[in-house]
Every structure is written in structure tokens, then in C-alpha cells.
XYZ file of C-alpha atoms in Angstrom:
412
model
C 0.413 -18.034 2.144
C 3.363 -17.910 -0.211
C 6.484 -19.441 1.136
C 9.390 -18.805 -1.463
C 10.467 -15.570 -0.403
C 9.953 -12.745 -3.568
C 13.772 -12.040 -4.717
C 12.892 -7.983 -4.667
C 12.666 -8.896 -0.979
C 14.661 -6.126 1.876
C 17.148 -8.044 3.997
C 15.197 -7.627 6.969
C 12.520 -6.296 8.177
C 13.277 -3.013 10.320
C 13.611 -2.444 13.974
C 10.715 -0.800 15.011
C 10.700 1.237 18.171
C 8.341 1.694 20.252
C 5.299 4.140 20.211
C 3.787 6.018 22.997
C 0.520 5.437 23.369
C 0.420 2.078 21.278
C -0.045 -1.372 22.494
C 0.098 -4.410 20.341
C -0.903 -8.242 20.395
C -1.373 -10.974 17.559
C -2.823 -14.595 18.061
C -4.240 -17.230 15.797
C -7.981 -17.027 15.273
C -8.247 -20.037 13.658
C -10.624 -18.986 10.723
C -8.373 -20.428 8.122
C -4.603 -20.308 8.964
C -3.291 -23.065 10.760
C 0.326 -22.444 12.657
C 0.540 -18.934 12.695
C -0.932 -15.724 14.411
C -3.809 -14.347 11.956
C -5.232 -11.610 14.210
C -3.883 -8.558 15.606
C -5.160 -6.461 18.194
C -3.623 -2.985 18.843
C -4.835 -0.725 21.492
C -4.432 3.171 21.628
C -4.464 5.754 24.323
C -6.801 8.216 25.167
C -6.617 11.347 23.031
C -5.527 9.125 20.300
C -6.514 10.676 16.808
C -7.207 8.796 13.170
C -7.063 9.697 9.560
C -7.559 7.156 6.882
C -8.361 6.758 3.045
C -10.438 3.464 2.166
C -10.924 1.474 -1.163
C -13.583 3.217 -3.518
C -14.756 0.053 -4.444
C -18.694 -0.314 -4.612
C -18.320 -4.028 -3.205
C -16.079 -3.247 -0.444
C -15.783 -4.840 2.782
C -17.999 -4.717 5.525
C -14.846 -3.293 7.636
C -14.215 -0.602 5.187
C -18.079 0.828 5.645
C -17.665 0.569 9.522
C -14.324 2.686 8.640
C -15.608 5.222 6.809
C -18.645 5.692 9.120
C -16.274 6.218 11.762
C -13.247 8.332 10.436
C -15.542 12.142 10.818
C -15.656 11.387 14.497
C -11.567 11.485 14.518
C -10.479 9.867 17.969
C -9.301 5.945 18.041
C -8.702 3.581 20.730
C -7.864 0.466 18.858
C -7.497 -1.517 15.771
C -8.615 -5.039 14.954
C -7.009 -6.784 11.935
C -7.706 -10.107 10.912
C -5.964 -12.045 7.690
C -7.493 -15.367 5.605
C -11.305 -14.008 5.389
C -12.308 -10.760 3.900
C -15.251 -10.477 5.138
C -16.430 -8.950 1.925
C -19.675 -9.473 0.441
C -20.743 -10.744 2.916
C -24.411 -9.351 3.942
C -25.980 -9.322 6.878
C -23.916 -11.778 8.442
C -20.702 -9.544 7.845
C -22.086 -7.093 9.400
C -23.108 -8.883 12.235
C -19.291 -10.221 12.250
C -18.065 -6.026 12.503
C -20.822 -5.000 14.996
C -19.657 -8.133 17.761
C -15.760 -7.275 17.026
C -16.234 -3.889 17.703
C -18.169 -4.570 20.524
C -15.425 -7.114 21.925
C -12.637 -4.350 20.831
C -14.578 -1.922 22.715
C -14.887 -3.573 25.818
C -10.806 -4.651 25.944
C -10.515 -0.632 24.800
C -12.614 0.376 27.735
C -13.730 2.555 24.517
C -16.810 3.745 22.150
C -17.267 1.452 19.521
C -16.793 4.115 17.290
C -13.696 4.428 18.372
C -12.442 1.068 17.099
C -11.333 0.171 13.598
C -11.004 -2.653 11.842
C -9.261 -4.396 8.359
C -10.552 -7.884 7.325
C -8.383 -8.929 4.342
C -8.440 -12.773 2.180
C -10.756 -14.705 0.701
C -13.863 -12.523 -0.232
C -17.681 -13.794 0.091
C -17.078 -16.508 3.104
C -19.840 -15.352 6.090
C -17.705 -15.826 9.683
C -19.729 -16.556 12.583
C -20.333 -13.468 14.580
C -18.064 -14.327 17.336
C -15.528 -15.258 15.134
C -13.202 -12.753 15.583
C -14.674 -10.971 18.826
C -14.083 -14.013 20.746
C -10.196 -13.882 20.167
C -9.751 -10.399 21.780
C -10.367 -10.661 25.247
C -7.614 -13.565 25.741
C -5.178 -11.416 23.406
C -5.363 -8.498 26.253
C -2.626 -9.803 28.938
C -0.195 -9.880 25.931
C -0.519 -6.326 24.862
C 2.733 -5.207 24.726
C 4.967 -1.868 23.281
C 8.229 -3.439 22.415
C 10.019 -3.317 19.158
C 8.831 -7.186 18.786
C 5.322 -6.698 18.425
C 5.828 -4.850 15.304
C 7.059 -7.864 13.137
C 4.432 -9.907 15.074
C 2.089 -7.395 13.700
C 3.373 -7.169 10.267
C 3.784 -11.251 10.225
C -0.104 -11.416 11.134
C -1.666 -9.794 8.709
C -0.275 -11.475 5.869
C -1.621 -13.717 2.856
C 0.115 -14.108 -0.092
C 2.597 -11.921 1.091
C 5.835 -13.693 1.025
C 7.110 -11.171 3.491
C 6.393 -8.297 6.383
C 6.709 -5.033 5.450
C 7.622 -2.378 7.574
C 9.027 1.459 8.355
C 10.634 3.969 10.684
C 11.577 7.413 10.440
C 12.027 10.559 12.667
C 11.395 14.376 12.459
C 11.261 17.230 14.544
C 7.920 19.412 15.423
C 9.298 22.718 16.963
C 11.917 21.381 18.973
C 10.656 18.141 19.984
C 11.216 14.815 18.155
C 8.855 12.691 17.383
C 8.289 8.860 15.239
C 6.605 7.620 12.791
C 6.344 3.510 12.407
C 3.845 1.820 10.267
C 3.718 -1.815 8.554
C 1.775 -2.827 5.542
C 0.549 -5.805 3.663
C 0.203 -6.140 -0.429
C 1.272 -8.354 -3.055
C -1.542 -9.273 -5.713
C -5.174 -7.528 -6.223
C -3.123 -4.426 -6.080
C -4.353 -1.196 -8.093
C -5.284 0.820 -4.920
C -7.763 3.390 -5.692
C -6.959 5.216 -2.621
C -4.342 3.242 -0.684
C -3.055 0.068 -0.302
C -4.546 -3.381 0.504
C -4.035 -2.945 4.300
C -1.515 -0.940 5.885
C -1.148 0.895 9.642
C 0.887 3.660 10.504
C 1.593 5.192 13.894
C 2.859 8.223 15.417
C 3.319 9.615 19.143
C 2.969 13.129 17.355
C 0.075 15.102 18.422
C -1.569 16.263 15.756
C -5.161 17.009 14.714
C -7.486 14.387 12.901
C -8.319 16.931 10.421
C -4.954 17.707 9.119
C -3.966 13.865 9.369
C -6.468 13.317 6.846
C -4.965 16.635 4.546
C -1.388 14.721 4.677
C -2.605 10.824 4.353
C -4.963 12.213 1.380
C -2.465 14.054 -0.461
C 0.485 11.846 -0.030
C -1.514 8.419 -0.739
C -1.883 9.885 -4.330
C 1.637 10.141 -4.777
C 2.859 6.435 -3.205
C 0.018 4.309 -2.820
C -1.842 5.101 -5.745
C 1.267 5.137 -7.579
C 1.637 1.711 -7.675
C -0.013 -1.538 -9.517
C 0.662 -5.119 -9.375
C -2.007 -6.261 -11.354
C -4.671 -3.771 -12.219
C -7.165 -5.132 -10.086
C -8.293 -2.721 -6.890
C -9.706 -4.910 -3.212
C -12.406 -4.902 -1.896
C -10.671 -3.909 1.534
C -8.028 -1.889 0.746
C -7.639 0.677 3.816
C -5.150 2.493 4.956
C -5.023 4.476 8.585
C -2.942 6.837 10.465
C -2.818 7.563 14.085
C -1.408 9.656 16.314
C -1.219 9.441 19.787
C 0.062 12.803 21.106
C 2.130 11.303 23.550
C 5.706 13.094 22.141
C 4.691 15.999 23.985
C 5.070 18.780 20.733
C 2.759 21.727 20.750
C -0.389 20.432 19.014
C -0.790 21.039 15.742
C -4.087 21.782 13.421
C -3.484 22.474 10.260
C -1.029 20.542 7.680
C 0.065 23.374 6.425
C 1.732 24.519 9.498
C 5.414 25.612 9.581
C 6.250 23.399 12.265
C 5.008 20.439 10.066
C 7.021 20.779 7.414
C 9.890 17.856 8.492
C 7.041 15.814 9.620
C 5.055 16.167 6.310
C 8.572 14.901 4.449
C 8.803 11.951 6.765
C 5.786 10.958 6.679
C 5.381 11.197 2.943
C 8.852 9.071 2.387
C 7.610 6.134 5.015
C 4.647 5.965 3.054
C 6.270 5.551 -0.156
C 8.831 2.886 1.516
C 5.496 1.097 2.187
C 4.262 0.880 -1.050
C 7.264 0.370 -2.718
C 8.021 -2.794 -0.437
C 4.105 -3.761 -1.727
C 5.560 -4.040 -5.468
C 8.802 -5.960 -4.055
C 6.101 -8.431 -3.220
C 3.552 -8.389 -6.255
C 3.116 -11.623 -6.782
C 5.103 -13.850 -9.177
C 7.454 -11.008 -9.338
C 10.937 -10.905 -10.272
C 11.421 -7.450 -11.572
C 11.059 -4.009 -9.897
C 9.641 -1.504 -12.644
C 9.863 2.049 -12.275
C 8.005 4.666 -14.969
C 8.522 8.128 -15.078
C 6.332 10.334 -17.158
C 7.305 13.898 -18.161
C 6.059 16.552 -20.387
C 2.094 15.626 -20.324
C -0.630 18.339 -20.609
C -0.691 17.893 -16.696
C -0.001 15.797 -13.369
C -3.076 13.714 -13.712
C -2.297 13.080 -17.308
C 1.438 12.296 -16.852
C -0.297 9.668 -13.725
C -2.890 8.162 -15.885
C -0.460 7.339 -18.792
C 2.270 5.956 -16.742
C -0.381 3.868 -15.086
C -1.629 2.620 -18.609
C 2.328 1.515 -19.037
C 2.516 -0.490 -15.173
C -1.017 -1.774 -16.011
C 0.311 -3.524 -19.469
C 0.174 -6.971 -19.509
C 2.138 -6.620 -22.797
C 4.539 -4.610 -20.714
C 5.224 -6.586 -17.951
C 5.637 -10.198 -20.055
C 7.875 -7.928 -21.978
C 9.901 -6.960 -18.883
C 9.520 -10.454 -17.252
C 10.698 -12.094 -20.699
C 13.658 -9.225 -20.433
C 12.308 -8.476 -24.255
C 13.462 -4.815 -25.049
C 9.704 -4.584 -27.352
C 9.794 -0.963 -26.733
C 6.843 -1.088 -29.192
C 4.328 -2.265 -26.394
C 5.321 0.756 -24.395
C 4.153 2.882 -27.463
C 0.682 1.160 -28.045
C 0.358 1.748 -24.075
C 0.720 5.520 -24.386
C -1.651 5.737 -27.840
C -4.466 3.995 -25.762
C -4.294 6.253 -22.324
C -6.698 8.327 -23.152
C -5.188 11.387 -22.673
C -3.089 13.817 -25.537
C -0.048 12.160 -27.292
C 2.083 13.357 -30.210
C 3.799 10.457 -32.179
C 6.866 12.962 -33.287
C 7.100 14.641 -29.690
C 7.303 11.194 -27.623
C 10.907 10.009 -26.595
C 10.993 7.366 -24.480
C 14.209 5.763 -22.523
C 14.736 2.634 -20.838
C 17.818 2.411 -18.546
C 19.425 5.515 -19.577
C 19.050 4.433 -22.951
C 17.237 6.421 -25.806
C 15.260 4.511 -27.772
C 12.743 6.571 -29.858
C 11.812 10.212 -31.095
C 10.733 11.883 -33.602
C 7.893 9.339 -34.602
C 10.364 6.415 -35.039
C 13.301 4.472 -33.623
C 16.544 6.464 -33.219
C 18.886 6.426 -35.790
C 21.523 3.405 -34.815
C 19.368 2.423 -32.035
C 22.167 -0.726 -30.588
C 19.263 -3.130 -28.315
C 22.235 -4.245 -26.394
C 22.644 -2.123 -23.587
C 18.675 -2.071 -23.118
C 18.180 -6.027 -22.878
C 21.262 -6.210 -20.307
C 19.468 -3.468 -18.179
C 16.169 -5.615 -18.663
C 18.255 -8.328 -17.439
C 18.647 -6.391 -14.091
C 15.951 -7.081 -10.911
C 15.351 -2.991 -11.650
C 14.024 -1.892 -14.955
C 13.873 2.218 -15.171
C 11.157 3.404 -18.268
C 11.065 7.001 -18.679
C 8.445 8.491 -21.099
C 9.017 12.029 -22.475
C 5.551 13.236 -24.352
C 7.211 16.565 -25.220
C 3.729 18.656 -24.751
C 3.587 20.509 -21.079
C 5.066 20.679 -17.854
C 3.296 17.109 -16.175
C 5.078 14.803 -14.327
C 4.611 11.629 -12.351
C 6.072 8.682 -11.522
C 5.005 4.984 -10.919
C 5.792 1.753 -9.802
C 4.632 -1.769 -10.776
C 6.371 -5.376 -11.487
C 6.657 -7.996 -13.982
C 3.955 -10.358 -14.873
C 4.807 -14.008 -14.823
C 3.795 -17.981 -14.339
C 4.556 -17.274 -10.837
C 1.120 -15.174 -10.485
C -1.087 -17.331 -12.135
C -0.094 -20.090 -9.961
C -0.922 -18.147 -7.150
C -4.028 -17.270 -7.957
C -5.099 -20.102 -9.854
C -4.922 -21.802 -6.318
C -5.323 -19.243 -4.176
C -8.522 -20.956 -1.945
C -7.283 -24.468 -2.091
């Protein structure tokens, strides 16, 4: 695990409060980690429903396909988590792995096995022995616990090249009774989520129904978590889950368009983003925080795929990391998007500054103030195509030494 702590790092991480209905524990498993807690084990109440969106990826995880089997039933009773070993292409042998965790989770659960999920997340096509995991989780039980503590713990266990725990809180009101929303994630290279992020677990004692926590997690993962890119490259085990225990004591709720959802949705949709945003603090190797907003495309999922074309730029991000105002590479990244672009209509700005419209640079275009933003931890890009009403914005880092090294050595 990375130990030099990423310089787009939060202070601290937040103080979590409990959750009704949610009981937490983390030990080491020993399958690669030596010195620090590498499993976690939460268990849910009764009544506890799940929504989650799971890596497309056609060589994912044994964990995601027990996942995805299990999401339509829509009731949880606990998670298993487990950092070092991905448990990814793994065969038969990783699915033998799943089948005796869940059964282990189960039993500590007093649970279906369908109720239990599971994240695997590390090195990818290393078989673990059966037991590996499942062993672990019956000694983990006496030290369930619901205090704010266990949510670092948590946060701290599922790490790898993280260089630190991410974390979020936040509040709203359903009809006239409050309720929270806490969640932790982990992220920071093989990030390109095509439907979340690598691993991240989010909690709430609201009771709502597992149908319309999938509407929400669905449509507000396409706006934070697949907004963002490290490196272009999606995992194998990127999954991403909601609960909700329904122990706040609100009128249920059904649908996500209800009325009484509306503070809820916002919440819920800003903690998520916090998440993801905390994942590009941490890409790896970074030192700069890159934000692109694209306006004026032919649509949404125009304005997306172009400003993902930008964050996805290796050209781009040595630019950034090199704080080299070539505004030209942000050009050639548009052209080659794929979707409409009108040399004479673009205009594009970087901190505040405008740097080019009308098919060419600006007229007394001064590079100054644009290399002493670059120069900042926070580099702003906004991209004006001039042709419709689409928008989006995106999030990635730099690119530097700093993530070749860790990945050039990332199993020894």
C-alpha cells in the first residue's frame, strides 16, 4: 500500500455517526497484508434493503457476478469486503472462494446467502483457498460494533494503493423525520468506472424501497462516479452498494420520485460525489486536481464523452503535471471524441482565462496568468463547443513518475 500521503489529501477523515441497523468489524486475514486489518465484515438488520451498480467489465470478479445475481432479490443482511486479492479471474476456485464466504457470512448473519454481498479488490488472477476468507468471519463477530470508530476501521481496511480512507456524512429530512446517510469508498489507480467506483459502501437508516434505491444510485452514479478517471483503465471489481436499513422510522417510501424524497435525493447525490471526488484526490502519482467542464455539445452524453476524452489524455495530464499551458493537446482531445466539433465555434478557458475562439488563439493571448493557475494543486478547463444546449462536467488528475512507480511494482 502507498505510504506518502497524496498532497490532494482532506485533513481528516470525517466523523461518522452511527447507523441504525449497521454493525461493523475489520481484522487481518492474512492473504497478503501483513500489520493491518484487510477484511471487513458489516452486518445489517432485518428489513435491510440494497441497491447497487457493478463494473460492466466482461472479466469481472467473481464477487461482482455473486452481486449482480443477488441485487433483484433486494433485502441484505451483510457485507464482506476483503483488500490485497481480487479474486478476479479466478475460475472455479473463485467461485468456490464466494460460495464458502457467503456461506460463513450467512451463518454470522443468521441470514440467506443471498442476502450477503461481497467486494474482493487487489491483485487480479491469484486463486485463494476456499476458506480463505470464510474462516475470518466467525472470530470477527464479538467485535461487531456501531460506533463512529468502526467507520475509519472500515474505510482503513479496504485499502490498497490508496494512500488514504475516504469517507462521508450528510443529513436530510423525509416528511418530518431526519434521517443519515454515511458511506466510505476506496479508489486511486485502475479508475475509469463504467458504472461506479472501484469499491465503495454507503449506508442509510432511511427506509426506503430497493427498487427506487436502485432509480437514485443509477442515475446519480452517472453524474459522480462515472464522472471521474484516473487513468482510463475500468476494474475488474468495481462495485458500488447502497443500503438502507429503515430503522429512522420515516414513512416508507417506493418510488424515487416521491415528494418526500426530494432532500434525500440531493444528499445523497452530493455524498456520492464527495466520494468520488476524494477517489481523484487519491489517483495515483497525483499532484493536481483537474476539473473539465463541457458546455454547448449537441447533448449531455456528448458534452460527457468529450470531456472524458480531455481527463483520459495522457497528453493532457503530463501537460497539467508538467504545469505546461499546451492548450493545443486539449484541442486534438476534442477533434478525436468522436462526437460533432466546430473548429471556429470552440472556446476553451483554463482558470478563468480565455484562450481560444474563433478557430485560433485569441488575439494577445498573455500565457502568464494560465501557467500560474497550472501551478495551483486545482486546474479548472472549461470547453465551450458553441453548438447546443449539452453540458457535463468531469474530474480526473495529473499523470506523473509517481504512477508508474506504483504500478510498475505494484505485486512485489
Amino acid at each position: 500500500m502507498a505510504t506518502t500521503l497524496s498532497p490532494l489529501a482532506p485533513a481528516s477523515f470525517p466523523t461518522l455517526p452511527p447507523i441504525a441497523g449497521v454493525r461493523i468489524a475489520t481484522a487481518n486475514s492474512g492473504i497478503r497484508y501483513k500489520g493491518r486489518d484487510d477484511l471487513l465484515l458489516a452486518v445489517l438488520d432485518p428489513g435491510t434493503s440494497v441497491a447497487g451498480v457493478l463494473t460492466r467489465s466482461l472479466t469481472c470478479s467473481a464477487p461482482v457476478i455473486w452481486c449482480r445475481d443477488s441485487l433483484p432479490k433486494g433485502s441484505a443482511r451483510a457485507v464482506v469486503v476483503n483488500a490485497g486479492n481480487a479474486n478476479a479471474f479466478t475460475g472455479k476456485a473463485g467461485d468456490a472462494t464466494v460460495q464458502a464466504t457467503v456461506s460463513a457470512a450467512a451463518e454470522v448473519a443468521g441470514c440467506a446467502p443471498d442476502e450477503v454481498y461481497i467486494a474482493s479488490t487487489g491483485v487480479i488472477g491469484i486463486p485463494l483457498a476456499a476458506d480463505a476468507i470464510g474462516k475470518c468471519l466467525a472470530p470477527m463477530a464479538p467485535s461487531l460494533a456501531a460506533d463512529s470508530a468502526a467507520w475509519e476501521k472500515a474505510a482503513r481496511a479496504i485499502m490498497t494503493t490508496d494512500t488514504f480512507p475516504k469517507g462521508s456524512v450528510r443529513t436530510a429530512r423525509i416528511g418530518g423525520t431526519t434521517v443519515t446517510i454515511a458511506g466510505f469508498a476506496k479508489g486511486s489507480g485502475m479508475i475509469a468506472p463504467d458504472m461506479a467506483t472501484m469499491l465503495g459502501f454507503v449506508f442509510t437508516d432511511a427506509a426506503i424501497a430497493a427498487t427506487a434505491l436502485q432509480d437514485m444510485l443509477s442515475e446519480f452514479t452517472e453524474r459522480t462516479f462515472n464522472a471521474i478517471t484516473v487513468d482510463g483503465d475500468t476494474s475488474t471489481s468495481d462495485t458500488l452498494l447502497l443500503f438502507a436499513t429503515g430503522k429512522a422510522g420515516n414513512a416508507p417510501v417506493s418510488s424515487a420520485d416521491a415528494a418526500e424524497l426530494a432532500e434525500f435525493r440531493a444528499a445523497l447525490e452530493d455524498l456520492l460525489l464527495d466520494l468520488a471526488l476524494q477517489v481523484v484526490r487519491d489517483g495515483e502519482g497525483a499532484t493536481k486536481f483537474i476539473a473539465i467542464t463541457v458546455r454547448g455539445a449537441d447533448s449531455d452524453a456528448a458534452a460527457k464523452r468529450i470531456g472524458m476524452t480531455v481527463a483520459n489524455s495522457p497528453l493532457v495530464k503530463t501537460a497539467v503535471a508538467g504545469e505546461d499551458a499546451n492548450w493545443g493537446r486539449i484541442v486534438a482531445a476534442i477533434g478525436r471524441a468522436g462526437e460533432r466539433a466546430d473548429r471556429d465555434l470552440i472556446r476553451i478557458t483554463v482558470g478563468g482565462t480565455l484562450i481560444c475562439a474563433e478557430g485560433m488563439e485569441v488575439p494577445g493571448y498573455d500565457e502568464t496568468p494560465v501557467t500560474a493557475h497550472m501551478k495551483g494543486k486545482e486546474v479548472d478547463i472549461d470547453i465551450d463547443l458553441g453548438l447546443g444546449k449539452g453540458t457535463a462536467k468531469v474530474w480526473t488528475c495529473d499523470l506523473t513518475h509517481g504512477y508508474i512507480d506504483i504500478n510498475g511494482s505494484y505485486r512485489s
